[in-house]
Coordinates of C-alpha atoms and ligand atoms in Angstrom, one line a residue:
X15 CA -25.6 29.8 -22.1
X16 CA -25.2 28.4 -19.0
X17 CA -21.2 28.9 -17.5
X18 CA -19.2 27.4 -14.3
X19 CA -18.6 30.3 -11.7
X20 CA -14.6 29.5 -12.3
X21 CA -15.1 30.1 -16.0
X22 CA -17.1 32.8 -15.4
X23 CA -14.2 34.9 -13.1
X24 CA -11.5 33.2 -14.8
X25 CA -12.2 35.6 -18.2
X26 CA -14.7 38.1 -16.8
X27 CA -14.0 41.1 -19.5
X28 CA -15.4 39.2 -22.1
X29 CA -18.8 38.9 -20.8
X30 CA -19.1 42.6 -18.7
X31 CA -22.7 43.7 -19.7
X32 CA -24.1 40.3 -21.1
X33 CA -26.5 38.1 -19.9
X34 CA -25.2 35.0 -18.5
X35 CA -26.6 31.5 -16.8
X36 CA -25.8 30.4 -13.6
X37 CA -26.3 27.5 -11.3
X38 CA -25.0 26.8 -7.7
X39 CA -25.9 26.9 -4.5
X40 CA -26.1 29.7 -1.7
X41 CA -23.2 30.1 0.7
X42 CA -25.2 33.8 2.1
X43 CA -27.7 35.5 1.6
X44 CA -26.9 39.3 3.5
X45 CA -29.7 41.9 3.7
X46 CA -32.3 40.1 1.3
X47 CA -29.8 41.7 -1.3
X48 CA -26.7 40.0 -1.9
X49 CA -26.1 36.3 -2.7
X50 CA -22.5 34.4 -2.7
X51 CA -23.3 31.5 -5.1
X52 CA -21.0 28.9 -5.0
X53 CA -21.0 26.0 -8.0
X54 CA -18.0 24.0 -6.7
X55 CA -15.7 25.1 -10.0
X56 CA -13.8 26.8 -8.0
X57 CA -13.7 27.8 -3.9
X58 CA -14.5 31.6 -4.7
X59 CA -18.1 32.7 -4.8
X60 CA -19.8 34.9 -7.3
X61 CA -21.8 38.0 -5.7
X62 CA -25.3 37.9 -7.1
X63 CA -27.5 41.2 -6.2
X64 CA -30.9 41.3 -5.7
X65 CA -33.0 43.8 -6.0
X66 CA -36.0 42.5 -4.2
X67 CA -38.7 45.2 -6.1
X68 CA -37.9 43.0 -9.3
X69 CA -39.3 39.7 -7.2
X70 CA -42.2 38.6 -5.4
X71 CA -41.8 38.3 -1.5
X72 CA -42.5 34.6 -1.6
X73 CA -39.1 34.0 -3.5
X74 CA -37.1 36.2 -1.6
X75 CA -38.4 34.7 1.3
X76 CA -37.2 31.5 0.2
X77 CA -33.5 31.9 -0.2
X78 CA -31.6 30.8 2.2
X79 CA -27.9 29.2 2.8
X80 CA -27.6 25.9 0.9
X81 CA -30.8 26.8 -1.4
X82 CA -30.4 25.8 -5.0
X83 CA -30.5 28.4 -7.8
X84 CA -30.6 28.9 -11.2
X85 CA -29.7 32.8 -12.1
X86 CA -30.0 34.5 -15.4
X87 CA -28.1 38.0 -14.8
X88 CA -26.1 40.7 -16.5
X89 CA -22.7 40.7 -16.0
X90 CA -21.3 43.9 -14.3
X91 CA -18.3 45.4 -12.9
X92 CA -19.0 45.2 -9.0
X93 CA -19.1 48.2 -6.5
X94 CA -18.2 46.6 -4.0
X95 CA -14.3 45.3 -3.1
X96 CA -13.5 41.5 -2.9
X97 CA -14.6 40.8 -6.3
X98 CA -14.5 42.1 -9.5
X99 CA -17.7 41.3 -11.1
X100 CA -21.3 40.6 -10.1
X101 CA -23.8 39.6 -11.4
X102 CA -27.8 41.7 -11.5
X103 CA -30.1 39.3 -11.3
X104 CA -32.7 39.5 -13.4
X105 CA -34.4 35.8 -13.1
X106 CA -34.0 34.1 -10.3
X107 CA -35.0 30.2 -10.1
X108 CA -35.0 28.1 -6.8
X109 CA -34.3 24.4 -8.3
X110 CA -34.4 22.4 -5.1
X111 CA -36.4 22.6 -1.8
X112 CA -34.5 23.6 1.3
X113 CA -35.5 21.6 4.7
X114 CA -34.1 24.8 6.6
X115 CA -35.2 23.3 9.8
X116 CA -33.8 20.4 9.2
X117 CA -30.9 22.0 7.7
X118 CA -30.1 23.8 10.8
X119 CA -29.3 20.6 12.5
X120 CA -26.9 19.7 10.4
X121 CA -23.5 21.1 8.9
X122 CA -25.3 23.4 6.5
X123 CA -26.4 25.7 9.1
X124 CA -23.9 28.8 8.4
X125 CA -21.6 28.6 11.6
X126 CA -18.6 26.6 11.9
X127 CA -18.6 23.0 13.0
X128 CA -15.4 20.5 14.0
X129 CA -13.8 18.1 11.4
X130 CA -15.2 15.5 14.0
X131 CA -18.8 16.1 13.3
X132 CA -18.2 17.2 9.6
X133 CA -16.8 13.8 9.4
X134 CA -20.1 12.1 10.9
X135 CA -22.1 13.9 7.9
X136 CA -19.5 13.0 4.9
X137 CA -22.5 13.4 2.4
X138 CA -23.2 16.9 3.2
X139 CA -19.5 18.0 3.3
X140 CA -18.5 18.8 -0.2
X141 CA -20.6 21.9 0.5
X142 CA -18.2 23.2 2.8
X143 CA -15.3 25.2 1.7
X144 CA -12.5 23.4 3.4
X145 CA -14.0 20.0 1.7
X146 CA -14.7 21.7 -1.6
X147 CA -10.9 22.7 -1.2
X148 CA -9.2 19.4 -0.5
X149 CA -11.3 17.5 -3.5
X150 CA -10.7 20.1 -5.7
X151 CA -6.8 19.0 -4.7
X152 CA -7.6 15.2 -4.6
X153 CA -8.8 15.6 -7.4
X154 CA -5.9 17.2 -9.4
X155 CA -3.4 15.2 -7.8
X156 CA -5.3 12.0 -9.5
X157 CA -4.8 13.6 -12.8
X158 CA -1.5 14.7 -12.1
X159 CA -0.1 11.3 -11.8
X160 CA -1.4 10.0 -14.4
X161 CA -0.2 12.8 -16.5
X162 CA 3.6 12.1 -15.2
X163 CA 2.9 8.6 -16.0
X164 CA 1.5 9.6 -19.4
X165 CA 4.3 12.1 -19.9
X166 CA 7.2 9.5 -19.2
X167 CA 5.9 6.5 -21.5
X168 CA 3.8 4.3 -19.0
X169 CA 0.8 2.2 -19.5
X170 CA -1.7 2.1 -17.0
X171 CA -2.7 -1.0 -16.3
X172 CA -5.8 -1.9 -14.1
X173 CA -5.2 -5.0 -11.9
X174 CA -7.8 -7.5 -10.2
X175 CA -9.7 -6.2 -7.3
X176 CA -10.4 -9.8 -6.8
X177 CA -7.4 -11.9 -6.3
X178 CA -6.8 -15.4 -5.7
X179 CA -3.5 -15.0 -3.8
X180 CA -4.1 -15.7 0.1
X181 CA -1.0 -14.0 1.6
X182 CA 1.1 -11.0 -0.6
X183 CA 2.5 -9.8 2.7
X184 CA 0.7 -6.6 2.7
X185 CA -1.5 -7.0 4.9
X186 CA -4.3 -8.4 6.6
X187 CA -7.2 -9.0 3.5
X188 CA -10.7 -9.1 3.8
X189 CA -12.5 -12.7 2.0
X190 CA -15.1 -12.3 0.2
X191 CA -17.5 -15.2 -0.9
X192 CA -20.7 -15.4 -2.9
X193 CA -22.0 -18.5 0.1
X194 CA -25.2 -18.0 2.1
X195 CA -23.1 -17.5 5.1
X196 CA -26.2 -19.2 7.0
X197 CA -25.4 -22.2 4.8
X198 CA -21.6 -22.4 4.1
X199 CA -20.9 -25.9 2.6
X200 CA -18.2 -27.9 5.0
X201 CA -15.6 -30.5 3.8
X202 CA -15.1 -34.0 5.7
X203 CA -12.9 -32.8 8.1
X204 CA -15.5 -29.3 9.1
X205 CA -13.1 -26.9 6.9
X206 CA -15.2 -24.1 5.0
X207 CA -15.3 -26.1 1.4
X208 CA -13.9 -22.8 -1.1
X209 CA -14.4 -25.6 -4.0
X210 CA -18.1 -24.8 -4.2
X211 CA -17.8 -21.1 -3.8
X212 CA -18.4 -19.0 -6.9
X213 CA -14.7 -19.2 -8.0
X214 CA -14.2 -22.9 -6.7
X215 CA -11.5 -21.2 -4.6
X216 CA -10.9 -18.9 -1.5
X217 CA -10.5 -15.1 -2.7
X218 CA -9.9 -11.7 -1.0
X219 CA -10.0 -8.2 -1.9
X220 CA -6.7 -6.9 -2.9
X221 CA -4.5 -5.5 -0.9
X222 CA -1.7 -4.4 -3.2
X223 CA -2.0 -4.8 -7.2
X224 CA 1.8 -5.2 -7.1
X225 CA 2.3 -9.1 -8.3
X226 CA 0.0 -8.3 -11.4
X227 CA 1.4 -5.3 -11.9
X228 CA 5.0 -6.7 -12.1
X229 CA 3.9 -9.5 -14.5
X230 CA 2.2 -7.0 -17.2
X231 CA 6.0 -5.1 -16.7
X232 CA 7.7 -7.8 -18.1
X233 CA 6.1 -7.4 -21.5
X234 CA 5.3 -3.7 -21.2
X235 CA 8.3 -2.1 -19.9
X236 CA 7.1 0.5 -18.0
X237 CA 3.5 0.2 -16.3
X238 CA 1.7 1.5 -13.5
X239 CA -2.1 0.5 -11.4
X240 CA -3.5 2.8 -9.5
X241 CA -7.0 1.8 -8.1
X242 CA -8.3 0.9 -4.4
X243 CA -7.0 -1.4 -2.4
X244 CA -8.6 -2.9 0.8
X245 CA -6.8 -3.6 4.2
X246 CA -8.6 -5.2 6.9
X247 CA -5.8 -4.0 9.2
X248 CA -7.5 -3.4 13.1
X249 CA -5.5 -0.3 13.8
X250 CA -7.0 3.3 14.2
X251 CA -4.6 5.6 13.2
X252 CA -4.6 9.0 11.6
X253 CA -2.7 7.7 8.6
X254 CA -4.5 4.3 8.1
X255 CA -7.9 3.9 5.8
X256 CA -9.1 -0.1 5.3
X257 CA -9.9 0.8 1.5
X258 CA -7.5 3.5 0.1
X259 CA -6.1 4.3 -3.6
X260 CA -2.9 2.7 -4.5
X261 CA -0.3 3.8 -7.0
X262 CA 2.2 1.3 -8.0
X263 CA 4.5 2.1 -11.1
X264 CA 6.8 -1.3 -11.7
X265 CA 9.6 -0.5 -14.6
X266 CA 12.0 -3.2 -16.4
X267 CA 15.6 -2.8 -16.0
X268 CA 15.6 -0.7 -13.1
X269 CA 17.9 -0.5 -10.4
X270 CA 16.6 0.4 -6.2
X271 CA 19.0 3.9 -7.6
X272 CA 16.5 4.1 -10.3
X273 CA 13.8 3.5 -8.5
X274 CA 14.7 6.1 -5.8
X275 CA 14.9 8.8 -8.5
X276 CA 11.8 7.7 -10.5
X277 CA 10.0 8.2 -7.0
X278 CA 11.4 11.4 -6.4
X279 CA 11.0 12.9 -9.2
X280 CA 7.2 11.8 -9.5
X281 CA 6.7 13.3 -6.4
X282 CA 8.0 16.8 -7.2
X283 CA 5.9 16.6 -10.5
X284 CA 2.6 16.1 -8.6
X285 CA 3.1 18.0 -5.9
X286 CA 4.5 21.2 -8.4
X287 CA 1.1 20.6 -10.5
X288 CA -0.5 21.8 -7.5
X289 CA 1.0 24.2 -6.4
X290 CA 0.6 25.8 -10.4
X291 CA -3.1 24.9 -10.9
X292 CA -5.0 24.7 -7.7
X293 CA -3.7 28.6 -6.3
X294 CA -6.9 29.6 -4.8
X295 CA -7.9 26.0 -3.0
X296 CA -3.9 25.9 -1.6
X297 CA -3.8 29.8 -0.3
X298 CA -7.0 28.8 1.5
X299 CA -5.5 25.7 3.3
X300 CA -2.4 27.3 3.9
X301 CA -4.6 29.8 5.6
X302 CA -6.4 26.9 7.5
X303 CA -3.6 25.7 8.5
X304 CA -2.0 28.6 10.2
X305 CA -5.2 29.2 11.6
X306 CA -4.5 25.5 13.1
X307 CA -1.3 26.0 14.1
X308 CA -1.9 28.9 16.2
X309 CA -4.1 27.0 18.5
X310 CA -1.2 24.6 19.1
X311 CA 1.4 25.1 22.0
X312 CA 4.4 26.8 20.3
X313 CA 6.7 23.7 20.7
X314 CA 4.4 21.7 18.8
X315 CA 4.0 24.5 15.8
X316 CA 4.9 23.5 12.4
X317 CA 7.9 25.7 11.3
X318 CA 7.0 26.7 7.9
X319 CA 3.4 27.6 6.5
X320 CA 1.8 24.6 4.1
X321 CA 1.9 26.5 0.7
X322 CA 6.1 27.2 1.7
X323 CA 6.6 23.8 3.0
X324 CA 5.4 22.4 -0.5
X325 CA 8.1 24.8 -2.4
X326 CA 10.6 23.6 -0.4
X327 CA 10.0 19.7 -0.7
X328 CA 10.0 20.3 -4.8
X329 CA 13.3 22.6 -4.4
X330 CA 15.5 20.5 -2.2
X331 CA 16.7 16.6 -2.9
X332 CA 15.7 14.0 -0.6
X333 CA 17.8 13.0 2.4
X334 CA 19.3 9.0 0.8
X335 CA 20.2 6.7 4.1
X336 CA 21.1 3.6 4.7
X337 CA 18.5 1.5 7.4
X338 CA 22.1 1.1 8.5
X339 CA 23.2 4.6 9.0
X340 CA 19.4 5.1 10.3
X341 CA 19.9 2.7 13.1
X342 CA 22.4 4.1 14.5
X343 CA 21.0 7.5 14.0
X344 CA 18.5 6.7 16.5
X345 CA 20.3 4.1 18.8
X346 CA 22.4 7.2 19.4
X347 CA 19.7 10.2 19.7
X348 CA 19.0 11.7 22.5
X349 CA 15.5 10.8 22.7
X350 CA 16.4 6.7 22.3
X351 CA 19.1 7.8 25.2
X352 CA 16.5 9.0 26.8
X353 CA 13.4 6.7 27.1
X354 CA 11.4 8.9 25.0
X355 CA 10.7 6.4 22.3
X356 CA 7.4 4.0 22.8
X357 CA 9.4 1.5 21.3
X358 CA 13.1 1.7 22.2
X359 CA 15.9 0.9 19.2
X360 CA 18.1 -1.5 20.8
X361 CA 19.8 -3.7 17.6
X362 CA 20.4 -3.9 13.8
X363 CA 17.1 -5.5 12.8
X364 CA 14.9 -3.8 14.9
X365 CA 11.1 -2.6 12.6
X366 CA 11.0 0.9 12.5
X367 CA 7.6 2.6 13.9
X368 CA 6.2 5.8 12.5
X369 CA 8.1 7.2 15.8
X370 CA 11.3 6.8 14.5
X371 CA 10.5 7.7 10.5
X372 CA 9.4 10.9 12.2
X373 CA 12.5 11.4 14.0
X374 CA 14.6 11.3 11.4
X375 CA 12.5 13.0 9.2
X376 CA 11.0 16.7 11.3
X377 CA 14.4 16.2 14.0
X378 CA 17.4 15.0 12.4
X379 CA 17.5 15.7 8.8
X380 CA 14.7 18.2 8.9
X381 CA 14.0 16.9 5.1
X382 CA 12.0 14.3 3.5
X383 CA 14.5 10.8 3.6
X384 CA 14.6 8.1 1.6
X385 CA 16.0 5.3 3.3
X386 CA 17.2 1.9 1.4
X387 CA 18.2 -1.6 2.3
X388 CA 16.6 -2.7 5.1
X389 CA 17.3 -6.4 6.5
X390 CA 15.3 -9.0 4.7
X391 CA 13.2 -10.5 7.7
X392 CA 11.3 -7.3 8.0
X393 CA 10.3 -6.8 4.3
X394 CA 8.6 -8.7 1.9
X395 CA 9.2 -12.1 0.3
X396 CA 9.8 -10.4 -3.3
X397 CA 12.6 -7.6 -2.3
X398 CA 16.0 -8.3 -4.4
X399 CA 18.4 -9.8 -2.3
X400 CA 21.8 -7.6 -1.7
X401 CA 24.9 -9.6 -1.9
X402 CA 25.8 -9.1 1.7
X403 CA 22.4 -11.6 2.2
X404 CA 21.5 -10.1 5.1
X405 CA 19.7 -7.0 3.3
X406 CA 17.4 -6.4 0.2
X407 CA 17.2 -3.7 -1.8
X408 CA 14.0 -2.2 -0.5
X409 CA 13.5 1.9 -0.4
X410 CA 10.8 3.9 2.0
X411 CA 10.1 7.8 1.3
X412 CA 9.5 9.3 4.8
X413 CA 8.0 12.6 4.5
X414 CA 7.2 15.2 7.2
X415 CA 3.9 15.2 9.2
X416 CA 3.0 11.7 7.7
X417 CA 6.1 9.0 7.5
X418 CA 6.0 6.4 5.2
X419 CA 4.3 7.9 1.9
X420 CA 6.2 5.2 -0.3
X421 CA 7.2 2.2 0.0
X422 CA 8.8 0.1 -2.6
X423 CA 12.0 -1.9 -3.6
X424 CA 14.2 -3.7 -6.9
X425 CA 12.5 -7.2 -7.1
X426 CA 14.2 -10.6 -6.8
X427 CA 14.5 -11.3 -10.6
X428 CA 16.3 -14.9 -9.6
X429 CA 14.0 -17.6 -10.0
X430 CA 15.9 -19.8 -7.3
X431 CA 16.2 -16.9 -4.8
X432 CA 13.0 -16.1 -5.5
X433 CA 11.7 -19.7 -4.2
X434 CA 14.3 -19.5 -1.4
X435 CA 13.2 -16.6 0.1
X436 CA 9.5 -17.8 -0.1
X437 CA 9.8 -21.1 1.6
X438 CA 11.7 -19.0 4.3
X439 CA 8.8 -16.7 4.3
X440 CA 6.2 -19.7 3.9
X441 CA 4.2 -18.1 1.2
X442 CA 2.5 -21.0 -1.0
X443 CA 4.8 -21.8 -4.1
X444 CA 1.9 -23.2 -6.1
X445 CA -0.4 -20.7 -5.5
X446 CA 1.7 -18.1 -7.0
X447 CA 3.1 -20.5 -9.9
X448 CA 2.2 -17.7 -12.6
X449 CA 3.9 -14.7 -10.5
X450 CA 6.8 -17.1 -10.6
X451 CA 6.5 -18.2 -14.0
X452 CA 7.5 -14.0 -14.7
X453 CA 10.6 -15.3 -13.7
X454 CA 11.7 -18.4 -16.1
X455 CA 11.0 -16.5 -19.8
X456 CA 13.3 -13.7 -20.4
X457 CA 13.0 -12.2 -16.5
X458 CA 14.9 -9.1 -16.0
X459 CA 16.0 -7.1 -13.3
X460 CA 13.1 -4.2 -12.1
X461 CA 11.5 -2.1 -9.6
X462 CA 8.7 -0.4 -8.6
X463 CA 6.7 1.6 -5.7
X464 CA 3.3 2.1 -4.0
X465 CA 2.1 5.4 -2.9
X466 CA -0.9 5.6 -0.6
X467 CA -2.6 8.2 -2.7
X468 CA -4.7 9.8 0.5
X469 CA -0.9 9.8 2.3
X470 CA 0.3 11.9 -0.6
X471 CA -3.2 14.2 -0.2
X472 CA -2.6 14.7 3.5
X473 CA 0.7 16.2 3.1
X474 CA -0.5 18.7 0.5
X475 CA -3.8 19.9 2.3
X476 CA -1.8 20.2 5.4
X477 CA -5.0 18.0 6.9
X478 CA -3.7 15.4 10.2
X479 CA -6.5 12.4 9.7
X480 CA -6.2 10.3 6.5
X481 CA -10.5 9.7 7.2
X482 CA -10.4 13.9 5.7
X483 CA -9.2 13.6 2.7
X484 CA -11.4 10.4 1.0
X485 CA -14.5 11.4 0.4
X486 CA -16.1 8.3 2.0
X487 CA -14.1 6.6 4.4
X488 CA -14.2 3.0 5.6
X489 CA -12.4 2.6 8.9
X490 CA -12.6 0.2 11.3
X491 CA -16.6 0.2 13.0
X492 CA -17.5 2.7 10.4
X493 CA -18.7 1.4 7.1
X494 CA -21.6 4.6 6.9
X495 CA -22.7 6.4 3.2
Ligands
ATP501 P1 2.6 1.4 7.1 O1 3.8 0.8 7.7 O2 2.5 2.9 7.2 O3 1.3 0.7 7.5 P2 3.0 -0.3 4.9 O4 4.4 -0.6 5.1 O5 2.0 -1.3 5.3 O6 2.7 1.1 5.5 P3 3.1 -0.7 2.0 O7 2.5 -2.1 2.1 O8 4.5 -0.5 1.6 O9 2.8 0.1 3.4 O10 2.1 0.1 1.0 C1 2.6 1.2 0.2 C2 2.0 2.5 0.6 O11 0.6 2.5 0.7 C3 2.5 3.1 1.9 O12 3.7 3.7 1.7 C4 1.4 4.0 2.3 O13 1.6 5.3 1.6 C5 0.2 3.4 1.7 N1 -0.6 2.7 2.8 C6 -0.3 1.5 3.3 N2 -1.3 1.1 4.2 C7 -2.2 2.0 4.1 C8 -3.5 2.2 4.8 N3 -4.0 1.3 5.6 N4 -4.2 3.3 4.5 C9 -3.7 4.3 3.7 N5 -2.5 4.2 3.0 C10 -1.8 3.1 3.3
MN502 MN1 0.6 -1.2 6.9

């Protein structure tokens, strides 16, 4: 019977002195006598001895890091310390060649290598630990929110990739078109003619599932999407992917209060899963990162390790401010005082950069902050209107390290305001006439979120670049694997 390697150490006293099966790949092979196999179950490796009378020279000679093997063995309390069991080989099967010279110029070769070029070779990564590690945690947060959805009466609902809609105010969206582009039919007056493109109209990839989302609410009640999401946005930033995974849970007859606590609470649930069912992955990054943060100037170190930050963020409650009371937070900190901001806060009104979300969030309040109703101009065209009409009811989740990991807001339920605030905006009436027919048959007052899932995945693996934690990123100039 063939088993996983985490199986395998998981419930070791039941096999001790039977034969089992395994399969993996070789992370060492020390004194042509002991093998650490590694099947990507789990970060630890299982210690296979050889004794090389039992094989021919040919297949000893063979072995070598990042080898494939197949291993039939007997199950055995180990001498050695650092594990509990090995295993004494007794067949020993390489499955796959093994270009070692080949190999040597790449990340395989046993010695360590930068996140830089790690990143330049994202196919052979997931053989690392660290990489192992952080989609062993991707991976769990992903199941995680959908369990908290699951748990809490939501249906998950899977919206368009391909949308119609030219301008949802998320940002910039990539076209897409099934023309010959050496061949792409014109109108009489030159314009690019979308009525003979496959869907006799202009498209785009989507770059938030939000509007769809909001109209399956108003029959559903409580519903979430969580699937990519593509933004052709030009800036290069550690926190900024072009396609990245999108949660967006959208819930009738919630208030922006509701909302706040519905995204609070979901993060504490996901991030607590972790921190109960991925131990060995999380004591390694936590490792990793003090490792990191030793190389850093003291002034610049991170004041608690990863695995403790995590504790606290589920223990304490969010930091609730106004944008108000967060303007003139930073109008009045020293560093505004001082010049020290790229982008000074002069005025009520002012955008708020990643600069100042920081601020508040690893200075000032030293917690993660949910700040709330911001003024209208600088957020969407769908955010609820507060009765002071200079505000909507809009909500951000700042946390440390990252900034913005949520962004969300109560949604205009008005069908007049609604129209209002989108001529102001200019977005196209007509070509949203079904998001705004949501609002003429029973409409009711809701709210929902998006969470940049790799945002939410950098803050747990205590990684800095967003392009580390997707397995294949698409960034600006790099479209490779
Ligand atoms: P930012 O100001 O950081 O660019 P945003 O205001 O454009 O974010 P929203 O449109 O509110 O973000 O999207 C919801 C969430 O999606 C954000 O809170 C963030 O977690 C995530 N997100 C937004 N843009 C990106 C991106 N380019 N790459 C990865 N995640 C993103
Ligand atoms: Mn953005």
């Amino acid at each position: 019977m063939r088993t996983t390697i985490k199986e395998l150490l998981g419930s070791y006293k039941k096999n001790l002195h039977h034969d089992i099966t395994v399969q993996g790949w070789v992370r060492a092979f020390r004194s042509n006598r002991f093998i650490a196999l590694n099947d990507g179950s789990t970060i630890n490796n299982l210690q296979i001895v050889v004794d090389f009378e039992n094989f021919g020279e040919d297949l000893i000679k063979n072995i070598s890091t990042a080898s494939s093997l197949k291993i039939v063995g007997e199950v055995v309390e180990s001498q050695g310390s650092g594990q509990n069991i090995e295993i004494i080989a007794k067949k020993i099967q390489i499955l796959g060649d093994n270009f070692t010279e080949e190999r040597d110029k790449t990340i395989l070769q046993p010695k360590k290598h930068s996140l830089e070029i790690l990143r330049e070779q994202a196919h052979l990564r997931f053989r690392t630990n660290l990489f192992g590690a952080i989609f062993r945690v991707r991976s769990a947060i992903s199941f995680a929110i959908h369990q908290f959805f699951h748990h809490n009466q939501f249906a998950y609902m899977n919206t368009p990739i391909i949308t119609g809609a030219d301008a949802e105010g998320a940002g910039e969206m990539f076209g897409i078109t099934a023309f010959d582009l050496n061949e792409i039919p014109r109108d009489e007056n030159g314009d690019i003619d979308f009525e003979q493109d496959f869907f006799g109209k202009k498209t785009n990839l989507t770059v938030s599932g939000q509007l769809n989302v909001e109209a399956a609410m108003m029959g559903l009640g409580r519903v979430y999407t969580f699937g990519p999401t593509f933004r052709a946005e030009n800036s290069n930033t550690t926190r900024h992917l072009a396609e990245f995974w999108m949660v967006e849970p959208e819930v009738a007859f919630n208030n922006l209060e509701d909302n706040i606590d519905l995204a609070e609470d979901f993060l504490k649930y996901v991030i607590g899963y972790v921190l109960e069912n991925c131990k060995d992955d999380l004591v390694f990054l936590d490792q990793r990162f003090a490792d990191e943060q030793k190389q850093k100037p003291e002034k610049d170190r991170a004041s608690e390790g990863l695995i403790e930050k995590l504790e606290n963020v589920i223990k304490k409650r969010f930091k609730r401010v106004s944008y108000t009371e967060a303007i003139d937070i930073l109008k009045n900190s020293k560093e505004n005082r001082k010049g020290k901001f790229q982008f000074p806060i002069e005025e009520w009104g002012a955008d708020l950069q990643s600069e100042h979300e920081r601020y508040l969030v690893e200075k000032h309040f030293e917690s993660p902050v949910v700040l709330f109703d911001y003024p209208k101009e600088i957020k969407a065209f769908y955010m609820k209107l507060n009765d002071d009409g200079k505000t909507v009811a809009a909500m951000d989740v700042l946390f440390p390290g990252i900034g913005e990991i949520i962004g969300g807001s109560q949604r205009e339920e008005k069908l007049a305001v609604l129209k209002e605030k989108m001529k102001a905006m200019n977005v196209d009436e007509h070509e949203l006439w079904w998001y705004l027919d949501t609002r003429k048959f029973g409409s009711v007052p809701h709210s929902g979120f998006g969470l940049g899932l790799e945002r939410l995945v950098l803050f747990v693996t205590g990684m800095t670049n967003i392009r580390d934690v997707i397995p294949f990123p698409r960034t600006p100039k790099n479209a490779e694997f």
